[in-house]
CSV table of C-alpha atoms in Angstrom, one decimal:
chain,number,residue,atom,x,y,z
A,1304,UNK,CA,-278.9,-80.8,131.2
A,1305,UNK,CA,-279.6,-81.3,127.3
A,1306,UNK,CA,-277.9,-84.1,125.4
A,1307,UNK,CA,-278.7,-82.1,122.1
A,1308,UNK,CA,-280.4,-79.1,121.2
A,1309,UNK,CA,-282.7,-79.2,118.2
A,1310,UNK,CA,-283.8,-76.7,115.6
A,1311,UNK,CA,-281.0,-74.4,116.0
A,1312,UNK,CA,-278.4,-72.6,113.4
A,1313,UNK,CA,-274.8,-73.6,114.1
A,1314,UNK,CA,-272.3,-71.5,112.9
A,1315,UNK,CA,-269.1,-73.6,111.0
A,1316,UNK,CA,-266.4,-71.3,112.2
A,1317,UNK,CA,-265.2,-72.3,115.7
A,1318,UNK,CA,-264.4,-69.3,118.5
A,1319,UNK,CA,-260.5,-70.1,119.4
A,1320,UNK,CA,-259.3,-68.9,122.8
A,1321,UNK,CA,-255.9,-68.9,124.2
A,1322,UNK,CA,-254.0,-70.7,121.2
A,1323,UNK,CA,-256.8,-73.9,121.0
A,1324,UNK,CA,-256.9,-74.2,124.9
A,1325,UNK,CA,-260.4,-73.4,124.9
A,1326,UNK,CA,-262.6,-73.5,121.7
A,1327,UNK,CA,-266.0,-73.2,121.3
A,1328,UNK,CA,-268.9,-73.7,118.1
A,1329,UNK,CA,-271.8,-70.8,118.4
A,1330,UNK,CA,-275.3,-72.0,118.3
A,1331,UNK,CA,-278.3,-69.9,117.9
A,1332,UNK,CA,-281.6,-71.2,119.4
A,1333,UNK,CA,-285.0,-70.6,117.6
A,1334,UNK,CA,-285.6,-67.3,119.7
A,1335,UNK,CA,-282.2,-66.1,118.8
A,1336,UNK,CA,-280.6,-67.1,122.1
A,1337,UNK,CA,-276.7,-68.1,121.4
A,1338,UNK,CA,-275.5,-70.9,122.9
A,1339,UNK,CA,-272.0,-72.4,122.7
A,1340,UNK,CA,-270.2,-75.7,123.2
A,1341,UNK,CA,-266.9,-75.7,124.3
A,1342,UNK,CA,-263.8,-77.6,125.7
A,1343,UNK,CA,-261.5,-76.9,128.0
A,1344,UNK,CA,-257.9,-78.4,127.6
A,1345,UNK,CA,-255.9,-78.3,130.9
A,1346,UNK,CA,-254.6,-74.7,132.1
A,1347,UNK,CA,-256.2,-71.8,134.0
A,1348,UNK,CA,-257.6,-69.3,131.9
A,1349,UNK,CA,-259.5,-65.9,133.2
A,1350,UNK,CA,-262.6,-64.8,130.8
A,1351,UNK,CA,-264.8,-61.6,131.1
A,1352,UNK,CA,-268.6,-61.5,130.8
A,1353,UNK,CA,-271.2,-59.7,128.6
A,1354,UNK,CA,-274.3,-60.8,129.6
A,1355,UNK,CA,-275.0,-63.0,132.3
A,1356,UNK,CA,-273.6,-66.6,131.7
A,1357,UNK,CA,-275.0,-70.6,132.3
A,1358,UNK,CA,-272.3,-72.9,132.4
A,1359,UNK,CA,-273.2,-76.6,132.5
A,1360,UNK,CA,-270.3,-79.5,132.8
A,1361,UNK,CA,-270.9,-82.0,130.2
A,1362,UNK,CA,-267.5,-83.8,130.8
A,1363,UNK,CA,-264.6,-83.8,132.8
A,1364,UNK,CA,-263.8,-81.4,136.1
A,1365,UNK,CA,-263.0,-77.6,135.8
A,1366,UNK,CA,-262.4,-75.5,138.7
A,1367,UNK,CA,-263.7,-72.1,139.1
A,1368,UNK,CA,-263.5,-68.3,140.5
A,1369,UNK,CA,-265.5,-65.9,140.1
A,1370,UNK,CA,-264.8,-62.3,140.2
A,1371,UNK,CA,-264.4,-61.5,144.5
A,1372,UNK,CA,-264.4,-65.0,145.2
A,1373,UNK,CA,-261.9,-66.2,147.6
A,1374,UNK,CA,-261.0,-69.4,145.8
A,1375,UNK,CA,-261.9,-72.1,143.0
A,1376,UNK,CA,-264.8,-74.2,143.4
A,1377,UNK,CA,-265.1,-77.8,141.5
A,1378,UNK,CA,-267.7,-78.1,139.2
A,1379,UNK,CA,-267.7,-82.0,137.8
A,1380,UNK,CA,-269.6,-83.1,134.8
A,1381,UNK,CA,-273.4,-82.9,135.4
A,1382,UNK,CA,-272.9,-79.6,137.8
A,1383,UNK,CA,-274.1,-76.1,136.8
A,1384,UNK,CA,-272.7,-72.5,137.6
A,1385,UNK,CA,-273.9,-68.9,137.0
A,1386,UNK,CA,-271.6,-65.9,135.9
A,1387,UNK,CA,-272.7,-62.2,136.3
A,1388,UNK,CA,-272.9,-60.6,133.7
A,1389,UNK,CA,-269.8,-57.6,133.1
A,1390,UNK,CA,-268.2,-59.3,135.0
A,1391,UNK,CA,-265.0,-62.1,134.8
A,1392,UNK,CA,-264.1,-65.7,136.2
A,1393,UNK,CA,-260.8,-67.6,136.0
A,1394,UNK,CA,-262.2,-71.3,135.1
A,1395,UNK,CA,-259.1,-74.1,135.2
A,1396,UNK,CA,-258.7,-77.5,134.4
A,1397,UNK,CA,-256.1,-79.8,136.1
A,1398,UNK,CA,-256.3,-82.7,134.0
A,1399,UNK,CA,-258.1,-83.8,130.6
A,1400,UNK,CA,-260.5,-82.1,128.4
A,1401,UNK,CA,-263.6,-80.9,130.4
A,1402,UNK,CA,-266.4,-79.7,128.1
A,1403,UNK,CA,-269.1,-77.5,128.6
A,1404,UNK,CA,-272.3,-75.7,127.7
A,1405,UNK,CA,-272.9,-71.9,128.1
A,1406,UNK,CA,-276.2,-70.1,127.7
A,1407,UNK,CA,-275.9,-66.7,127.4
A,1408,UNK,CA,-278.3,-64.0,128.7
B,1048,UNK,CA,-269.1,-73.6,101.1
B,1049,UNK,CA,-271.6,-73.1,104.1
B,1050,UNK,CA,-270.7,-70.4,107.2
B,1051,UNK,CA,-273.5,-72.0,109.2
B,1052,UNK,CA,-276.4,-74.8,109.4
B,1053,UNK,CA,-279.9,-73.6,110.5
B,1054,UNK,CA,-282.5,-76.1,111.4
B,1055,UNK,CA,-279.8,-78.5,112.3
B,1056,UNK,CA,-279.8,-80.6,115.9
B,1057,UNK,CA,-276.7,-80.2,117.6
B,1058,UNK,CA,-275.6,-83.0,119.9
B,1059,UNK,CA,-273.0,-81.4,122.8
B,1060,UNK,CA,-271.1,-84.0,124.2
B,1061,UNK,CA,-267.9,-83.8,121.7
B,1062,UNK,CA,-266.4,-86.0,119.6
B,1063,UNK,CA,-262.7,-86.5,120.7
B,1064,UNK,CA,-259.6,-88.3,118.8
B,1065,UNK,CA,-256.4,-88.6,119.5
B,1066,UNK,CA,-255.8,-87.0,123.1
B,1067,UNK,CA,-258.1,-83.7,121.4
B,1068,UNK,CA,-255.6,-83.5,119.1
B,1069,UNK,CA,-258.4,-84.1,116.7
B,1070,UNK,CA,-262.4,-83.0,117.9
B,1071,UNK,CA,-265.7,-82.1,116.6
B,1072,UNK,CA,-269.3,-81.3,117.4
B,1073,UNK,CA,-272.3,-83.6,115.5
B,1074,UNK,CA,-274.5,-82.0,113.9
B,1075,UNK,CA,-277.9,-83.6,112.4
B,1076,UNK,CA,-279.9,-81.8,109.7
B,1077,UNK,CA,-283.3,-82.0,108.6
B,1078,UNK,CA,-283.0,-84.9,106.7
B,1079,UNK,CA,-281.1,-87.0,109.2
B,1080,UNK,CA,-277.7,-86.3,107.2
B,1081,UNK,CA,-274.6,-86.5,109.6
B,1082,UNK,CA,-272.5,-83.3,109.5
B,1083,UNK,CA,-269.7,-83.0,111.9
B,1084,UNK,CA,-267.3,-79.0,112.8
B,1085,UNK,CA,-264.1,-80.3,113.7
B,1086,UNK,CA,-261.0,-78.9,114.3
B,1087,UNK,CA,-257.6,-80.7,114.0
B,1088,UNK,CA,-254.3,-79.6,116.0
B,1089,UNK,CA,-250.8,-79.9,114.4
B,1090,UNK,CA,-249.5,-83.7,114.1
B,1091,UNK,CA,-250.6,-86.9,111.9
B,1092,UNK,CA,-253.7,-88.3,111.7
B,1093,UNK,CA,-255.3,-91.8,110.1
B,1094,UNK,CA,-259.0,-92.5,110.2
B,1095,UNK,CA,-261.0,-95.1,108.4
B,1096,UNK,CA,-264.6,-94.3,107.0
B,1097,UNK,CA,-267.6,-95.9,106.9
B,1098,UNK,CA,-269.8,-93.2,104.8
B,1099,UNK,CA,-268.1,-91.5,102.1
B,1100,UNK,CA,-267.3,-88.1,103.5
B,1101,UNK,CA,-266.9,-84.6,102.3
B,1102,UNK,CA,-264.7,-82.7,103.9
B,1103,UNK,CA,-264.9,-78.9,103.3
B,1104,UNK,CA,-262.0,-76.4,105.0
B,1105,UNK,CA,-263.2,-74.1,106.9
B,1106,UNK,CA,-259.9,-72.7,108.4
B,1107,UNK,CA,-256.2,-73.4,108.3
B,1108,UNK,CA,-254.2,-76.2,105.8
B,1109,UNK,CA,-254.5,-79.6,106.3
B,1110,UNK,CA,-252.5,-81.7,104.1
B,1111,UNK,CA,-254.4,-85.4,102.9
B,1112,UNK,CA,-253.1,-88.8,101.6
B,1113,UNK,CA,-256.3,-91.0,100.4
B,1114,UNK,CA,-255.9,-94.2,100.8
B,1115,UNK,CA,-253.5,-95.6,98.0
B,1116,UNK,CA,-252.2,-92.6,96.6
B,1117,UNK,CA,-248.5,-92.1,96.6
B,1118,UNK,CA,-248.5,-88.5,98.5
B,1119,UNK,CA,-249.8,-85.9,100.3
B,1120,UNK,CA,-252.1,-83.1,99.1
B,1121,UNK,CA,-252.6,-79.8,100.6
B,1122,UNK,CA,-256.2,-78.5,101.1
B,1123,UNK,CA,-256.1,-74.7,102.6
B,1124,UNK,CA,-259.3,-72.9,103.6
B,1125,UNK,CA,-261.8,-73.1,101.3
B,1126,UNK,CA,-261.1,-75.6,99.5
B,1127,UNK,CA,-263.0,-79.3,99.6
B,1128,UNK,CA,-262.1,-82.9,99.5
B,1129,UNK,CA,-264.1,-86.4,99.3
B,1130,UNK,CA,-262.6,-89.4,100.9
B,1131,UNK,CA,-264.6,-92.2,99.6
B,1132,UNK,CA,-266.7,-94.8,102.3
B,1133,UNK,CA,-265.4,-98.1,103.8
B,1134,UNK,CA,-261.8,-96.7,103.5
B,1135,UNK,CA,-259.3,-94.4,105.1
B,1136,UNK,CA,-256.8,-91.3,104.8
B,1137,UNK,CA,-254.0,-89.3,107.0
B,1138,UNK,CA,-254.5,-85.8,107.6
B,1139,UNK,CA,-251.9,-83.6,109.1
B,1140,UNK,CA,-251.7,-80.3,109.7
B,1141,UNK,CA,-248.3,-78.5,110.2
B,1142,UNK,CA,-249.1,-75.5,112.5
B,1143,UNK,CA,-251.7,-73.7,113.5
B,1144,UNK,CA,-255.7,-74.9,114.0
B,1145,UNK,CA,-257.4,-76.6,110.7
B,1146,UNK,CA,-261.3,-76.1,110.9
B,1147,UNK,CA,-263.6,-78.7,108.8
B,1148,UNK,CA,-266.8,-79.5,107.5
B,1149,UNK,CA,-267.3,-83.2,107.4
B,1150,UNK,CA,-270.6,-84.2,105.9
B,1151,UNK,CA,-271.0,-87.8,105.8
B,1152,UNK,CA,-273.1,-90.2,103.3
């Protein structure tokens, strides 16, 4: 899991979900592959997919479901999931800020 | 004022102030120059400097009191203030998200 990504564009404007519970900056890697960072205050908050999506924990504990799972699996700082792409996942955090990065495509 | 950064490293694990109230992501240009994307919930904020910083609005109003001035001053989107090194400020912002540039040095 990268502590930093280099050579990339990172655009100033933050992405705002649900009032400031989630937030997010947009990166763009050399090969024009977006990349976001992002944090997670505590709540449960459903999302949809695009394209196909990397999650990696940096910090904190979120708990997650994807679309025609039965229930939320934990995913602690230093764990990894995958989302489908068009598809959705409810991702919740119980307590803190839990912070992640998601590759896209 | 600058929408993005290209050719910038971005470091992911966030910087976090005040329970999240108050977070950013670190950016490092090309020449080694410090630039931080922050956002800043509602409430009142003091920080002290070491660098001078430049702080340009992205999103939002943040009101500012430098250190020894009598009151605040408002700064809306767009607009830019310096806050000068080895010294400190409050920053609040009334409602809403505030979204700044901080470039430091």
């Amino acid at each position: 899991m990268p502590a930093e990504f280099s050579g990339v564009t990172a655009v100033c404007k933050a992405n705002i979900y649900f009032d400031g519970k989630v937030i997010s900056h947009t990166l763009v890697d050399g090969a024009g592959k977006k990349i976001t960072l992002g944090l997670i205050f505590a709540g449960s908050y459903a999302f949809n997919t695009g394209a196909p999506e990397r999650m990696d924990m940096v910090a904190g504990v979120c708990r997650v479901k994807l679309a025609g799972q039965e229930g939320f699996v934990a995913y602690p700082a230093g764990t990894t999931f995958f989302v489908p792409g068009d598809s959705s996942f409810e991702i919740a955090v119980d307590e803190g800020i839990a912070e992640y990065i998601c590759s896209f495509g």
